[in-house]
Coordinates of C-alpha atoms in Angstrom, one line a residue:
V1 CA -92.6 41.9 -157.0
V2 CA -88.2 42.7 -157.0
K3 CA -86.2 39.9 -158.5
V4 CA -82.6 39.4 -157.6
L5 CA -80.7 39.4 -161.5
S6 CA -77.1 39.9 -159.8
Y7 CA -74.6 41.7 -157.2
D8 CA -75.1 44.6 -159.3
S9 CA -79.0 44.2 -160.7
V10 CA -81.9 44.2 -159.5
L11 CA -85.5 44.2 -161.3
V12 CA -88.3 46.0 -159.9
E13 CA -92.1 45.1 -161.2
R14 CA -95.6 46.5 -160.1
P15 CA -99.2 46.4 -162.1
N16 CA -99.4 49.5 -164.9
A17 CA -101.5 51.9 -164.4
D18 CA -104.3 50.6 -167.1
G19 CA -103.5 47.0 -165.5
S20 CA -102.9 45.5 -168.4
G21 CA -99.6 44.1 -167.4
M22 CA -96.3 44.7 -165.0
D23 CA -94.0 47.8 -165.3
R24 CA -90.5 46.3 -164.1
K25 CA -87.4 49.1 -163.5
E26 CA -84.0 47.6 -163.1
V27 CA -81.8 49.3 -159.5
N28 CA -78.9 49.4 -158.3
P29 CA -79.0 47.1 -155.0
N30 CA -77.0 49.4 -152.9
T31 CA -79.2 52.3 -153.2
L32 CA -82.9 50.5 -153.3
E33 CA -84.1 53.3 -154.0
V34 CA -87.0 53.0 -157.0
H35 CA -88.9 56.4 -158.4
W36 CA -92.0 55.5 -160.0
E37 CA -93.6 57.8 -162.0
I38 CA -96.6 58.2 -160.7
G39 CA -97.8 60.9 -157.9
K40 CA -100.0 60.1 -154.7
E41 CA -103.2 58.8 -156.9
E42 CA -102.2 55.5 -157.6
F43 CA -105.0 52.8 -157.5
E44 CA -107.4 52.3 -155.0
D45 CA -109.0 49.2 -154.8
C46 CA -113.0 49.3 -155.5
P47 CA -115.2 48.3 -152.5
I48 CA -117.9 46.5 -154.7
C49 CA -115.2 44.9 -158.2
L50 CA -112.3 44.8 -156.0
E51 CA -110.4 46.0 -158.8
K52 CA -107.9 48.7 -159.2
I53 CA -109.0 52.5 -159.8
L54 CA -107.3 53.5 -162.0
V55 CA -106.1 57.8 -161.5
G56 CA -109.8 59.8 -162.5
K57 CA -111.6 56.7 -162.9
K58 CA -114.2 57.2 -159.9
Y59 CA -117.1 58.4 -158.6
M60 CA -117.6 59.8 -154.5
Y61 CA -121.0 59.4 -153.5
T62 CA -122.3 62.3 -151.5
C63 CA -124.1 60.7 -148.8
C64 CA -120.7 58.7 -147.1
G65 CA -117.8 60.2 -149.4
G66 CA -117.1 56.6 -150.4
E67 CA -115.3 55.8 -154.2
I68 CA -116.1 52.6 -156.3
C69 CA -115.0 52.9 -160.0
T70 CA -117.7 54.4 -162.7
T71 CA -117.7 51.1 -164.3
C72 CA -119.3 49.9 -161.2
F73 CA -121.3 53.4 -161.0
A74 CA -122.7 52.7 -164.7
R75 CA -123.3 49.3 -164.3
T76 CA -125.6 50.8 -160.9
L77 CA -127.2 53.2 -163.2
R78 CA -128.9 50.4 -165.1
T79 CA -130.6 48.9 -161.8
S80 CA -133.5 49.3 -159.8
H81 CA -130.8 50.6 -156.9
R82 CA -129.7 53.3 -159.0
D83 CA -131.1 56.1 -156.3
I84 CA -129.4 54.6 -153.2
C85 CA -125.5 54.7 -152.7
M86 CA -123.9 51.1 -153.2
L87 CA -122.0 52.3 -150.1
C88 CA -124.0 53.0 -147.2
R89 CA -127.8 52.4 -149.1
A90 CA -128.4 56.1 -148.6
D91 CA -131.3 57.6 -150.5
T92 CA -129.5 59.7 -153.3
S93 CA -132.8 60.2 -156.1
D94 CA -132.5 63.9 -155.0
D95 CA -129.6 64.9 -157.3
S96 CA -130.1 68.7 -157.0
N97 CA -127.5 71.2 -156.1
E98 CA -128.9 71.8 -152.5
A99 CA -129.5 67.8 -151.8
H100 CA -125.7 67.9 -153.0
V101 CA -124.4 70.2 -150.8
A102 CA -126.9 69.4 -147.8
R103 CA -125.4 65.9 -147.8
V104 CA -121.8 67.0 -147.9
T105 CA -122.4 70.0 -145.7
A106 CA -123.7 67.4 -143.2
R107 CA -120.6 65.3 -143.8
A108 CA -118.7 67.5 -143.0
K109 CA -120.0 68.4 -139.6
R110 CA -119.2 65.2 -138.4
G111 CA -115.4 66.2 -139.9
D112 CA -114.5 64.2 -142.8
G113 CA -111.9 65.5 -144.3
R114 CA -113.4 64.4 -147.7
A115 CA -116.8 66.9 -147.7
L116 CA -114.5 69.5 -146.2
C117 CA -112.1 69.7 -149.1
N118 CA -115.1 69.3 -151.3
L119 CA -117.0 72.5 -149.6
G120 CA -113.6 74.6 -150.2
V121 CA -113.7 73.8 -153.6
F122 CA -117.4 74.1 -153.9
Y123 CA -117.0 77.6 -152.4
D124 CA -113.2 78.4 -154.5
N125 CA -115.4 77.6 -157.2
G126 CA -118.7 78.4 -157.7
M127 CA -120.2 74.8 -157.9
R128 CA -123.3 73.2 -156.7
G129 CA -125.1 77.1 -157.0
L130 CA -122.7 77.9 -153.7
R131 CA -121.1 81.9 -155.2
K132 CA -117.5 81.9 -155.3
N133 CA -116.3 83.4 -151.7
K134 CA -112.5 83.1 -151.3
V135 CA -112.8 83.0 -147.8
L136 CA -115.0 80.5 -146.8
A137 CA -112.7 78.1 -149.2
A138 CA -109.5 78.9 -147.4
E139 CA -111.7 78.2 -144.1
Y140 CA -113.3 74.9 -145.3
Y141 CA -109.4 74.2 -146.9
K142 CA -107.7 75.0 -143.4
K143 CA -110.0 72.6 -141.3
A144 CA -110.0 69.9 -143.9
A145 CA -106.1 69.6 -144.3
H146 CA -106.4 69.8 -139.6
A147 CA -108.8 67.2 -140.2
G148 CA -106.0 64.9 -142.5
D149 CA -107.2 65.7 -145.6
V150 CA -104.0 66.0 -148.6
D151 CA -105.8 68.2 -151.1
G152 CA -107.3 70.8 -148.4
A153 CA -103.9 71.0 -147.3
Y154 CA -102.6 71.9 -151.0
N155 CA -105.4 74.0 -151.7
L156 CA -105.2 75.4 -149.2
G157 CA -101.1 75.9 -149.2
V158 CA -101.8 77.5 -153.7
M159 CA -104.5 80.0 -151.7
L160 CA -101.7 81.0 -149.0
R161 CA -98.7 81.2 -151.6
D162 CA -101.3 83.3 -154.4
A163 CA -102.6 85.5 -152.3
E164 CA -106.2 84.1 -152.9
G165 CA -109.0 85.5 -150.7
V166 CA -106.3 85.4 -148.0
P167 CA -103.1 88.0 -147.4
R168 CA -100.1 85.8 -149.0
D169 CA -98.4 83.7 -146.0
L170 CA -95.1 82.0 -147.8
A171 CA -94.6 80.4 -144.7
G172 CA -97.8 79.1 -144.3
A173 CA -97.7 78.5 -147.4
S174 CA -94.6 76.3 -147.3
K175 CA -96.3 74.6 -143.5
Y176 CA -99.3 72.9 -146.1
F177 CA -97.3 72.2 -149.1
R178 CA -95.1 70.0 -146.2
M179 CA -98.5 68.5 -144.4
A180 CA -99.7 67.4 -148.1
A181 CA -96.1 66.2 -149.2
E182 CA -95.9 64.1 -145.7
K183 CA -99.4 62.7 -147.1
G184 CA -98.0 61.1 -150.3
D185 CA -99.0 64.4 -152.6
T186 CA -96.1 64.9 -155.8
K187 CA -97.6 68.0 -156.3
A188 CA -96.9 69.8 -153.1
C189 CA -93.4 68.9 -153.2

């Protein structure tokens, strides 16, 4: 919402982070540049309840990669549908590491950038029963970045900058940081 207060002042409003009210910022109408403190992970709408999802308050289904708010996820755990994805209706009763990795791998084989990045994270940190392998992590991050995943681009930039599993390549790191920044990742700036 934009309100003109005077020739010298414009008030810009938007919902605040916890959804309890509005953040207000007064700006000069000659520049109309507004810089909010929240970065790329502002808000998304939960496809179940349609409420804004706060940063860090979401759950991702490994079958389809869809995300819902943690409140809706907690509610589904108390129903008879707790072993069914609320978005694609896939059976999610097997939450073993093997099943989890298999579901993410299936999505990655279809070119899903988020899944490719998730596999990179699993190998980067030795998660979900996979051994830590920085070389494989970098490969998955690169595939994710080229599939349009912001986090994959950023993570590959970090690996190239810090020579983690790949030779140091500052020009390459800059390329992937720029790719992430152009898609809204403020950490990459």
